Coordinates of C-alpha atoms and ligand atoms in Angstrom, one line a residue:
M1 CA 0.0 0.0 0.0
K2 CA 1.3 3.4 -0.9
K3 CA 2.3 5.7 2.0
L4 CA 0.1 8.7 2.7
L5 CA 3.1 11.0 2.0
E6 CA 3.6 9.2 -1.3
L7 CA 0.0 9.8 -2.3
I8 CA 0.1 13.5 -1.5
T9 CA 3.5 13.9 -3.2
E10 CA 2.1 12.3 -6.4
E11 CA -0.6 14.9 -6.6
F12 CA 1.9 17.6 -6.1
E13 CA 4.2 16.2 -8.7
K14 CA 1.4 16.2 -11.2
A15 CA 0.5 19.8 -10.4
F16 CA 4.1 20.9 -10.8
E17 CA 4.4 19.0 -14.1
K18 CA 1.1 20.4 -15.4
N19 CA 2.6 23.9 -15.0
E20 CA 5.7 22.8 -16.8
Y21 CA 8.0 22.6 -13.8
D22 CA 10.2 19.7 -12.8
K23 CA 8.1 17.1 -11.0
K24 CA 10.8 16.6 -8.5
L25 CA 9.8 19.9 -6.9
G26 CA 6.5 18.2 -5.8
K27 CA 8.1 16.6 -2.7
V28 CA 5.8 16.9 0.3
V29 CA 6.9 16.6 3.9
V30 CA 5.2 16.6 7.3
S31 CA 4.7 20.2 8.4
N32 CA 7.1 21.8 10.8
R33 CA 4.3 24.2 11.8
P34 CA 1.5 21.8 12.9
D35 CA -0.4 24.8 14.2
L36 CA -0.8 26.0 10.5
C37 CA -1.1 22.8 8.5
Q38 CA -0.5 19.1 8.5
Y39 CA 1.9 18.8 5.5
Q40 CA 3.8 21.3 3.4
C41 CA 5.6 21.5 0.0
N42 CA 8.6 23.7 -0.3
G43 CA 9.2 23.0 -4.0
A44 CA 8.4 26.5 -5.2
M45 CA 11.3 27.8 -3.2
A46 CA 13.8 25.6 -5.0
G47 CA 11.9 26.2 -8.3
A48 CA 12.5 29.9 -8.0
K49 CA 16.2 29.5 -8.7
L50 CA 15.7 27.0 -11.5
Y51 CA 13.1 29.1 -13.4
H52 CA 14.1 32.6 -12.3
K53 CA 10.7 33.4 -11.0
A54 CA 9.4 34.6 -7.7
P55 CA 8.6 31.5 -5.6
I56 CA 5.1 32.8 -4.7
M57 CA 4.2 32.8 -8.4
I58 CA 5.1 29.2 -8.8
A59 CA 3.3 28.3 -5.5
N60 CA 0.2 30.1 -6.7
Q61 CA 0.1 28.2 -10.0
V62 CA 0.5 24.9 -8.3
V63 CA -2.1 25.7 -5.7
E64 CA -4.5 26.8 -8.5
S65 CA -4.1 23.4 -10.2
L66 CA -5.0 21.5 -6.9
Q67 CA -8.1 23.5 -6.0
D68 CA -10.6 20.8 -7.0
N69 CA -8.6 17.9 -5.7
E70 CA -10.7 15.8 -3.3
M71 CA -7.6 14.7 -1.3
F72 CA -7.3 18.1 0.2
E73 CA -9.4 20.3 2.5
S74 CA -7.1 23.2 1.7
V75 CA -4.0 23.9 -0.2
E76 CA -2.6 27.4 0.3
A77 CA 0.4 29.4 -0.9
V78 CA 1.9 31.6 1.7
M79 CA 4.8 34.1 1.4
P80 CA 7.5 33.8 0.4
G81 CA 6.4 30.6 -1.5
F82 CA 5.6 27.8 0.9
I83 CA 2.5 25.6 0.3
N84 CA 0.5 24.6 3.3
I85 CA -1.6 21.5 3.1
K86 CA -4.6 20.2 5.0
L87 CA -6.0 16.8 4.1
N88 CA -9.7 16.1 3.6
S89 CA -10.8 14.0 6.6
E90 CA -12.9 11.7 4.3
F91 CA -9.8 10.9 2.3
V92 CA -7.9 10.0 5.5
A93 CA -10.7 7.9 6.8
K94 CA -10.8 6.0 3.5
Y95 CA -7.0 5.5 3.8
L96 CA -7.4 4.1 7.3
N97 CA -10.1 1.7 6.1
D98 CA -7.8 0.4 3.3
M99 CA -5.0 0.1 5.8
K100 CA -7.3 -1.8 8.2
E101 CA -8.0 -4.4 5.5
A102 CA -4.5 -4.6 4.0
D103 CA -2.0 -7.2 4.9
K104 CA 0.3 -5.9 7.6
Y105 CA -1.6 -2.6 7.8
G106 CA -0.2 -1.7 4.5
C107 CA 3.5 -2.4 5.0
E108 CA 5.2 -3.6 1.9
N109 CA 8.5 -5.3 1.0
K110 CA 9.2 -5.5 -2.7
E111 CA 12.3 -7.7 -2.3
P112 CA 12.1 -10.1 0.6
E113 CA 15.5 -11.2 1.8
T114 CA 16.9 -14.2 3.6
I115 CA 18.5 -12.7 6.7
V116 CA 20.8 -14.3 9.3
I117 CA 20.8 -12.3 12.5
D118 CA 23.5 -13.1 15.0
Y119 CA 22.7 -11.7 18.5
G120 CA 22.6 -12.7 22.1
G121 CA 26.2 -13.9 22.0
A122 CA 26.2 -15.3 25.6
N123 CA 29.3 -17.0 26.8
V124 CA 28.7 -20.5 28.1
A125 CA 29.4 -21.1 31.7
K126 CA 29.7 -17.4 32.5
P127 CA 26.6 -15.9 33.9
L128 CA 24.5 -13.8 31.6
H129 CA 25.1 -10.2 32.7
V130 CA 23.8 -6.8 31.7
G131 CA 26.4 -6.5 28.9
H132 CA 24.4 -9.2 27.1
L133 CA 21.1 -7.5 27.7
R134 CA 21.4 -5.0 25.0
S135 CA 22.3 -7.5 22.3
A136 CA 19.3 -9.7 23.3
V137 CA 16.8 -6.8 23.5
I138 CA 17.9 -5.0 20.3
G139 CA 18.5 -8.2 18.3
E140 CA 15.1 -9.6 19.2
S141 CA 13.4 -6.5 18.1
V142 CA 15.3 -6.3 14.8
K143 CA 14.5 -9.9 14.2
R144 CA 10.7 -9.3 14.7
I145 CA 10.7 -6.2 12.6
E146 CA 12.4 -8.0 9.7
R147 CA 10.2 -11.0 10.0
F148 CA 7.1 -8.8 10.1
M149 CA 8.3 -7.2 6.8
G150 CA 8.1 -10.6 5.2
N151 CA 11.8 -11.5 5.1
K152 CA 13.0 -15.0 5.9
V153 CA 14.9 -14.5 9.1
I154 CA 17.1 -17.0 10.9
S155 CA 18.3 -16.0 14.3
D156 CA 21.4 -17.5 15.9
V157 CA 22.5 -17.0 19.5
H158 CA 26.1 -17.7 18.5
L159 CA 27.3 -18.9 21.9
G160 CA 30.9 -18.3 23.1
D161 CA 31.5 -21.9 23.8
W162 CA 35.0 -22.6 22.8
G163 CA 37.3 -20.4 24.7
L164 CA 39.6 -20.4 27.6
Q165 CA 36.7 -20.4 30.1
M166 CA 36.2 -24.1 29.3
G167 CA 39.8 -25.0 30.2
L168 CA 39.5 -22.9 33.4
I169 CA 36.4 -24.8 34.5
I170 CA 38.0 -28.2 33.7
T171 CA 41.1 -27.3 35.6
E172 CA 39.2 -26.0 38.6
L173 CA 37.0 -29.1 38.5
E174 CA 40.0 -31.3 38.6
C175 CA 41.3 -29.4 41.7
R176 CA 38.0 -29.9 43.5
K177 CA 37.1 -33.4 42.4
P178 CA 40.3 -35.2 41.3
D179 CA 38.6 -38.6 41.6
L180 CA 36.1 -38.0 38.8
V181 CA 36.6 -40.5 35.9
Y182 CA 37.3 -37.7 33.5
F183 CA 40.7 -37.2 35.2
D184 CA 41.7 -40.8 35.3
E185 CA 43.7 -41.4 32.2
S186 CA 43.4 -45.2 32.4
Y187 CA 39.6 -45.0 32.4
T188 CA 38.1 -46.6 29.3
G189 CA 34.4 -46.9 30.2
E190 CA 31.4 -44.8 29.2
Y191 CA 31.2 -41.3 30.7
P192 CA 28.3 -40.6 33.1
E193 CA 25.0 -39.1 31.7
E194 CA 24.7 -36.8 34.7
A195 CA 26.8 -33.7 34.9
P196 CA 29.2 -33.5 37.9
F197 CA 27.9 -30.0 38.8
T198 CA 24.7 -28.0 38.9
I199 CA 24.2 -24.6 37.3
S200 CA 24.8 -22.8 40.6
E201 CA 28.0 -24.7 41.2
L202 CA 29.1 -24.0 37.6
E203 CA 28.4 -20.3 38.1
E204 CA 30.6 -20.3 41.1
I205 CA 33.4 -22.4 39.6
Y206 CA 34.0 -20.1 36.7
P207 CA 34.6 -16.8 38.6
C208 CA 36.7 -18.7 41.1
A209 CA 38.9 -20.3 38.4
S210 CA 39.1 -17.0 36.5
A211 CA 40.3 -15.2 39.7
K212 CA 42.8 -18.0 40.4
S213 CA 44.3 -17.8 36.9
K214 CA 45.1 -14.1 37.5
V215 CA 47.4 -14.8 40.4
D216 CA 48.5 -18.4 39.9
E217 CA 50.7 -18.8 36.8
E218 CA 50.8 -22.6 37.1
F219 CA 47.0 -22.8 37.2
K220 CA 46.7 -20.5 34.2
E221 CA 49.1 -22.6 32.2
K222 CA 47.2 -25.8 33.1
A223 CA 43.9 -24.2 32.0
H224 CA 45.5 -23.2 28.8
Q225 CA 46.7 -26.7 28.2
A226 CA 43.3 -28.1 29.1
T227 CA 41.7 -25.7 26.5
L228 CA 44.1 -26.9 23.8
K229 CA 43.4 -30.6 24.7
L230 CA 39.7 -30.0 24.6
Q231 CA 40.0 -28.2 21.2
S232 CA 42.0 -31.1 19.8
G233 CA 39.3 -33.5 20.7
Y234 CA 40.5 -35.2 23.9
A235 CA 37.6 -37.5 24.8
P236 CA 37.3 -37.0 28.6
Y237 CA 37.4 -33.2 28.3
T238 CA 34.9 -33.3 25.5
A239 CA 32.6 -35.2 27.8
I240 CA 33.0 -32.5 30.5
W241 CA 32.4 -29.9 27.8
K242 CA 29.1 -31.5 26.8
H243 CA 28.0 -31.4 30.5
I244 CA 28.9 -27.7 30.7
M245 CA 27.0 -27.0 27.5
K246 CA 23.9 -28.9 28.6
V247 CA 23.7 -27.3 32.0
S248 CA 24.4 -23.8 30.8
V249 CA 22.2 -23.8 27.7
E250 CA 19.3 -25.0 29.7
D251 CA 19.8 -22.0 32.1
L252 CA 20.4 -19.6 29.2
K253 CA 17.1 -20.7 27.6
K254 CA 15.3 -19.9 30.8
N255 CA 17.0 -16.5 31.1
Y256 CA 16.4 -15.5 27.5
G257 CA 12.8 -16.8 27.9
N258 CA 12.2 -14.4 30.7
L259 CA 13.2 -11.7 28.4
N260 CA 10.8 -12.9 25.7
V261 CA 13.8 -13.6 23.5
D262 CA 14.2 -16.8 21.5
F263 CA 16.5 -18.1 18.8
D264 CA 16.0 -20.4 15.8
L265 CA 19.6 -21.7 16.2
W266 CA 21.5 -22.4 19.3
K267 CA 24.8 -22.8 17.5
G268 CA 28.1 -21.6 18.9
E269 CA 31.7 -21.0 18.1
S270 CA 32.4 -24.7 18.6
D271 CA 30.2 -25.6 15.6
A272 CA 32.4 -23.6 13.3
Q273 CA 35.6 -25.3 14.2
P274 CA 35.4 -28.1 11.6
Y275 CA 35.4 -25.4 8.9
I276 CA 38.6 -23.7 10.1
P277 CA 41.3 -25.9 8.4
G278 CA 39.6 -25.5 5.0
L279 CA 39.2 -21.8 5.5
I280 CA 42.9 -21.3 6.3
Q281 CA 43.9 -23.4 3.3
D282 CA 41.6 -21.4 1.1
L283 CA 43.0 -18.1 2.2
I284 CA 46.5 -19.4 1.6
D285 CA 45.6 -20.8 -1.9
K286 CA 44.0 -17.5 -2.9
K287 CA 47.2 -15.8 -1.8
L288 CA 45.3 -13.6 0.6
A289 CA 46.9 -14.9 3.8
Y290 CA 50.5 -14.4 4.5
E291 CA 52.9 -14.8 7.4
S292 CA 53.7 -11.8 9.6
Q293 CA 55.7 -12.2 12.7
G294 CA 54.8 -15.8 12.9
A295 CA 51.1 -15.2 12.6
L296 CA 48.9 -15.7 9.5
V297 CA 47.2 -12.5 8.5
V298 CA 45.0 -11.1 5.7
D299 CA 45.2 -7.4 4.6
I300 CA 41.9 -5.7 4.6
S301 CA 42.7 -2.0 4.1
K302 CA 41.2 -0.2 1.1
E303 CA 42.5 2.8 -0.7
D304 CA 39.6 5.1 0.3
D305 CA 39.8 4.2 4.0
T306 CA 40.0 7.3 6.1
K307 CA 42.0 5.6 8.8
E308 CA 44.4 2.8 8.6
L309 CA 42.9 -0.6 9.4
P310 CA 45.2 -3.4 10.7
P311 CA 45.2 -6.8 9.0
C312 CA 43.0 -9.5 10.2
I313 CA 44.9 -12.2 12.1
V314 CA 43.5 -15.6 11.3
R315 CA 46.0 -17.8 13.0
K316 CA 48.3 -17.0 15.9
S317 CA 52.0 -17.9 16.0
D318 CA 51.2 -20.8 18.3
G319 CA 48.7 -22.2 15.7
A320 CA 45.6 -21.2 17.7
A321 CA 42.5 -19.9 15.9
L322 CA 41.1 -16.5 17.0
Y323 CA 37.7 -14.8 17.4
A324 CA 37.8 -13.6 13.7
T325 CA 38.7 -17.1 12.5
S326 CA 35.6 -18.5 14.3
D327 CA 33.4 -15.8 12.8
L328 CA 34.7 -16.5 9.3
A329 CA 34.2 -20.2 9.7
T330 CA 30.7 -19.6 10.9
I331 CA 30.0 -17.6 7.8
I332 CA 31.1 -20.6 5.6
Q333 CA 28.6 -22.7 7.5
R334 CA 25.8 -20.2 7.2
E335 CA 26.5 -19.9 3.4
Q336 CA 26.2 -23.6 3.1
D337 CA 23.0 -23.8 5.2
Y338 CA 21.1 -20.7 4.2
K339 CA 22.9 -18.6 1.6
P340 CA 21.5 -15.4 3.1
N341 CA 21.5 -12.1 1.2
H342 CA 21.9 -10.2 4.4
Y343 CA 23.8 -10.7 7.6
I344 CA 23.1 -8.7 10.7
Y345 CA 25.4 -8.8 13.8
V346 CA 24.3 -7.2 17.0
A347 CA 27.2 -6.7 19.4
D348 CA 28.9 -4.1 21.5
K349 CA 30.1 -1.2 19.3
R350 CA 33.6 -1.7 20.6
Q351 CA 33.7 -4.8 18.3
E352 CA 33.4 -2.7 15.2
L353 CA 36.9 -3.3 13.9
H354 CA 36.5 -7.0 14.4
F355 CA 33.4 -7.1 12.2
T356 CA 34.9 -4.8 9.6
Q357 CA 37.8 -7.3 9.3
V358 CA 35.5 -10.3 9.2
F359 CA 33.3 -8.7 6.5
R360 CA 36.1 -7.6 4.4
V361 CA 37.9 -11.0 4.5
S362 CA 34.6 -12.7 3.6
K363 CA 34.2 -10.6 0.5
K364 CA 37.8 -10.6 -0.5
A365 CA 38.0 -14.4 -0.3
N366 CA 34.6 -14.8 -2.0
I367 CA 33.1 -16.6 1.0
V368 CA 30.1 -14.4 0.4
D369 CA 29.0 -12.7 -2.8
E370 CA 30.0 -9.2 -3.4
N371 CA 26.4 -8.0 -3.2
T372 CA 25.5 -9.8 0.1
K373 CA 24.7 -7.1 2.7
M374 CA 26.8 -7.5 5.9
E375 CA 25.8 -5.1 8.6
F376 CA 27.1 -4.6 12.1
L377 CA 24.6 -3.1 14.5
G378 CA 26.9 -1.9 17.3
F379 CA 25.4 -0.7 20.5
G380 CA 26.6 1.6 23.2
T381 CA 27.1 0.9 26.9
M382 CA 24.4 0.8 29.5
N383 CA 25.7 3.1 32.3
G384 CA 24.6 3.7 35.9
K385 CA 23.5 7.1 37.1
D386 CA 27.1 8.0 37.7
G387 CA 27.7 7.8 34.0
K388 CA 30.0 4.8 34.4
P389 CA 29.2 1.2 33.2
F390 CA 26.4 -0.3 35.2
K391 CA 27.5 -2.2 38.3
T392 CA 26.0 -3.6 41.4
R393 CA 26.2 -1.6 44.6
D394 CA 29.4 -3.3 45.6
G395 CA 31.0 -2.7 42.2
G396 CA 30.5 -6.2 40.8
V397 CA 28.9 -7.2 37.5
M398 CA 25.1 -7.0 37.7
R399 CA 23.5 -10.3 36.9
L400 CA 20.6 -10.1 34.4
E401 CA 18.3 -11.9 36.8
S402 CA 18.9 -9.4 39.6
L403 CA 18.3 -6.6 37.2
I404 CA 15.0 -8.0 36.1
A405 CA 14.0 -8.6 39.7
Q406 CA 14.8 -5.0 40.6
I407 CA 12.7 -3.5 37.9
N408 CA 9.8 -5.9 38.5
K409 CA 9.9 -4.8 42.2
A410 CA 9.8 -1.1 41.3
V411 CA 6.8 -1.7 39.1
Y412 CA 5.1 -3.9 41.7
D413 CA 5.4 -1.2 44.3
K414 CA 3.8 1.3 41.9
I415 CA 0.9 -1.0 41.2
M416 CA 0.3 -1.6 44.9
E417 CA 0.6 2.1 45.8
N418 CA -2.7 3.2 44.5
R419 CA -4.6 0.1 43.5
T420 CA -6.4 -2.7 45.1
V421 CA -5.6 -5.7 43.0
S422 CA -4.7 -9.0 44.5
E423 CA -1.0 -9.6 45.2
E424 CA -1.0 -12.4 42.6
E425 CA -2.4 -10.2 39.9
A426 CA 0.0 -7.4 40.9
N427 CA 2.9 -9.8 40.6
N428 CA 1.9 -11.0 37.2
T429 CA 1.2 -7.5 35.9
A430 CA 4.5 -6.3 37.3
K431 CA 6.3 -8.9 35.2
I432 CA 4.7 -7.8 32.0
V433 CA 5.1 -4.1 32.8
G434 CA 8.6 -4.6 34.2
L435 CA 9.8 -6.2 30.9
A436 CA 8.3 -3.3 28.9
A437 CA 10.0 -0.8 31.2
L438 CA 13.3 -2.5 30.7
K439 CA 13.1 -3.1 27.0
Y440 CA 11.6 0.3 26.1
G441 CA 14.2 2.0 28.3
D442 CA 16.8 0.4 26.2
L443 CA 15.2 0.5 22.7
S444 CA 14.0 4.1 22.9
N445 CA 17.6 5.2 22.6
Q446 CA 19.4 4.9 19.3
A447 CA 21.3 1.7 19.6
S448 CA 24.8 3.1 19.1
K449 CA 24.4 5.6 21.9
D450 CA 25.3 4.9 25.5
Y451 CA 22.4 5.3 27.9
I452 CA 21.8 5.6 31.6
F453 CA 19.9 2.9 33.3
D454 CA 17.4 4.7 35.6
I455 CA 14.9 2.3 37.2
D456 CA 12.7 5.2 38.5
R457 CA 12.4 6.8 35.2
F458 CA 12.0 3.5 33.2
A459 CA 9.3 2.3 35.6
S460 CA 7.3 5.6 35.6
F461 CA 3.8 5.5 34.3
E462 CA 4.2 8.9 32.8
G463 CA 6.6 10.3 30.1
N464 CA 8.4 8.5 27.4
T465 CA 8.4 5.1 29.0
G466 CA 7.2 1.5 28.4
P467 CA 4.6 1.6 31.2
Y468 CA 3.1 4.8 29.7
I469 CA 2.6 3.1 26.4
L470 CA 1.0 0.1 28.1
Y471 CA -1.1 2.3 30.2
T472 CA -2.5 3.9 27.0
I473 CA -3.2 0.5 25.5
V474 CA -5.0 -0.7 28.7
R475 CA -7.1 2.5 28.7
I476 CA -8.2 1.7 25.1
K477 CA -8.9 -1.9 26.0
S478 CA -11.1 -0.8 28.8
I479 CA -13.1 1.6 26.6
L480 CA -13.6 -1.1 24.0
E481 CA -14.7 -3.6 26.7
K482 CA -17.3 -1.1 28.0
Y483 CA -18.5 -0.4 24.5
K484 CA -19.0 -4.1 23.9
A485 CA -20.8 -4.6 27.1
E486 CA -23.2 -1.8 26.8
S487 CA -23.9 -2.0 23.0
G488 CA -24.1 -5.8 23.0
N489 CA -21.9 -5.6 19.9
A490 CA -18.8 -7.7 20.2
D491 CA -17.4 -6.6 16.9
V492 CA -15.4 -3.4 17.1
N493 CA -13.7 -3.8 13.8
L494 CA -15.9 -1.1 12.3
P495 CA -15.2 1.3 9.4
V496 CA -13.5 4.5 10.4
I497 CA -15.6 7.6 9.5
S498 CA -14.6 11.2 9.2
T499 CA -15.9 13.7 11.7
D500 CA -15.3 17.3 12.3
N501 CA -13.4 16.5 15.5
G502 CA -9.9 18.1 15.3
S503 CA -8.2 15.8 17.7
Q504 CA -9.7 12.8 15.9
M505 CA -8.1 14.1 12.7
Q506 CA -4.8 14.3 14.5
L507 CA -5.2 10.7 15.7
M508 CA -6.1 9.5 12.2
L509 CA -3.1 11.1 10.7
E510 CA -0.8 9.6 13.3
V511 CA -2.3 6.1 12.8
A512 CA -1.8 6.4 9.1
K513 CA 1.9 6.8 9.5
F514 CA 2.3 3.2 10.6
N515 CA 3.6 1.7 7.3
E516 CA 6.0 4.5 6.7
I517 CA 7.5 4.2 10.2
I518 CA 7.8 0.4 10.1
E519 CA 9.3 0.2 6.6
N520 CA 11.9 2.8 7.6
A521 CA 12.7 1.1 10.9
A522 CA 13.2 -2.1 9.0
E523 CA 15.4 -0.4 6.5
E524 CA 17.6 1.3 9.1
L525 CA 17.5 -1.5 11.7
A526 CA 16.2 1.1 14.1
P527 CA 13.7 0.0 16.8
H528 CA 14.0 3.4 18.4
K529 CA 12.0 4.9 15.5
I530 CA 9.1 2.6 16.5
C531 CA 9.5 3.7 20.1
S532 CA 9.2 7.4 19.2
Y533 CA 6.2 6.5 17.0
V534 CA 4.3 4.7 19.7
Y535 CA 5.0 7.5 22.1
D536 CA 3.6 10.1 19.6
L537 CA 0.7 7.9 18.9
S538 CA 0.0 7.5 22.6
N539 CA 0.2 11.2 23.2
V540 CA -2.2 12.0 20.3
F541 CA -4.6 9.3 21.5
N542 CA -4.6 10.6 25.0
R543 CA -5.3 14.1 23.8
F544 CA -8.2 12.8 21.7
Y545 CA -9.5 10.9 24.8
H546 CA -9.4 14.0 27.0
E547 CA -11.1 16.2 24.4
T548 CA -13.8 13.7 23.2
K549 CA -16.8 12.1 24.9
I550 CA -16.4 8.6 23.4
L551 CA -18.8 6.4 25.2
A552 CA -21.1 9.3 26.1
E553 CA -21.5 10.4 22.5
E554 CA -25.2 10.4 21.6
D555 CA -24.8 10.3 17.8
Q556 CA -24.5 6.5 17.4
T557 CA -22.8 6.8 14.0
K558 CA -20.2 9.1 15.3
K559 CA -19.7 6.9 18.3
A560 CA -19.2 3.8 16.2
G561 CA -16.6 5.8 14.1
Y562 CA -14.7 6.7 17.3
I563 CA -14.8 3.1 18.4
A564 CA -13.5 2.0 15.0
L565 CA -10.7 4.5 15.2
I566 CA -9.5 3.6 18.7
N567 CA -9.8 -0.1 17.8
L568 CA -7.4 0.5 14.9
T569 CA -5.2 2.6 17.2
I570 CA -4.9 -0.2 19.7
N571 CA -4.2 -2.8 17.0
V572 CA -1.4 -0.6 15.6
L573 CA 0.0 0.0 19.1
E574 CA 0.0 -3.7 20.0
Q575 CA 1.6 -4.6 16.7
C576 CA 4.3 -2.1 17.4
I577 CA 5.1 -3.3 21.0
D578 CA 5.1 -6.8 19.7
L579 CA 7.8 -5.7 17.3
L580 CA 9.7 -4.2 20.2
G581 CA 9.4 -7.5 22.0
F582 CA 6.9 -7.0 24.8
S583 CA 3.2 -7.1 25.4
A584 CA 0.4 -5.3 27.4
P585 CA -1.5 -6.7 30.4
D586 CA -5.3 -6.5 30.5
R587 CA -5.3 -4.2 33.4
M588 CA -2.8 -2.0 35.2
Ligands
LIG1 N1 30.4 -13.9 22.7 C1 30.7 -12.6 22.3 C2 30.9 -11.7 23.5 O1 30.4 -11.9 24.6 C3 29.7 -11.9 21.4 C4 29.5 -12.6 20.1 C5 29.0 -11.7 19.0 N2 28.7 -12.4 17.7 C6 29.7 -12.8 16.9 N3 29.3 -13.5 15.8 N4 31.0 -12.5 17.1 O2 31.6 -10.6 23.4

């Protein structure tokens, strides 16, 4: 479905053309003076230079050609040559009715893609901390947006499951339980089904081992050796590794589940390892990789780079593979499995150089086609109120679980403050609203920016917050419920009709922007644009609500029209928050 702005622009282009001006001048934009008009066209100003005429003369001619056009209530030329536009409310009502019937409320995607989106990126055996929160929250939203737009989207958590942390855990486990069969070199039997640790033990083992390795050289070297042994396929360690994976992944699934985040693939760096030898050989055969100080590297710099980019190291001097090697090998696997035309990686923006290197090597070595899109969506840091990276009160790394618990508590207290719902209901509602507070607090910022985690602000029911959006949705739900009850009409999916109500017109225009906003957010991988849209839409709805008697309206046709409009409003709002990755409760 064409966007409202496109339809208006088309009429203006025709009018410019009719007067023998370049049709490009007909571009229409949303008005920057909403007190004067809804849309404006500034083409006559640019036309003045091209045609050596006073802008107001051009504007007057164009306006004259549009006088009988049914799309507009008024089209006016004002000095020095702007054109102010007001739409006819019947035209907008018809647009909304088309939108209501259209697939995806009129969003279109002319060239659906196959997209692999890599986000989450948790490291196995290390607890999920707030650093991983942003990747999960942003990635999940981008996935939903792209999928909504009709793309085939494959999401992969890409676990960090092949690093030194594994050797550290194995070594620490050996210190603690040397009698386990995994440490008996003469053992030849089957390895036990049951893991020799629980998730809480595992979460305690890792930080302990990591701290030890910083002060104990011998321990560190042992852990390094254990990692190498694991990576070369030593069976007892592989058995321990499998236990670590099973116990951790189960826990990770639960944690991501609490965030309403899920993945199609639970692959990790380990899955890419079989592709590494072939990758290295290929890079050598293609004469892209060469030895430099014992390491194997690939140059990635380009002539038009503004700063110098270091080569990508694909093999260290001790023969070990690196982070970039794993990512390249993973791409080989993804090409075999999905041959995507678009890759999206959601990770901390400090990893930008890494991804630039990986993307360039992929293209240079023809691992992916030249025209495959490879995008890095780098996000900023979540800071505390002191402006420094978010920490617990005693300076430690905040666990995601504790963070969620904190925000739920803040919302719970708010609900209990002035309401009389049962504790159970308050608890359930707090979970739904808490998640919205957390996700909206994050997503409403442009991803690349750092932001300050401020529980009191995020959990507030007023202002640009998740709870405010949910509150608006709940308010509409309640009006619709009342309408259904008193009219005996369960169907609120009615046609929108035009009225002379000014705030209704504002609301109609805002709802009509949906397709434009979503298509743009999908194009730019920008959930924050959906946040600012739902905020504007909520504000416009609340103004309409305060200025209009909806249920008390006596004119039944008018009333049905209002119901139709707020029903479409709530559908659009709920669609948007679903794309952001949260939902609304029935009551708040
Ligand atoms: N595990 C990594 C980390 O915690 C993030 C992984 C990002 N994705 C990727 N394909 N490199 O930093």
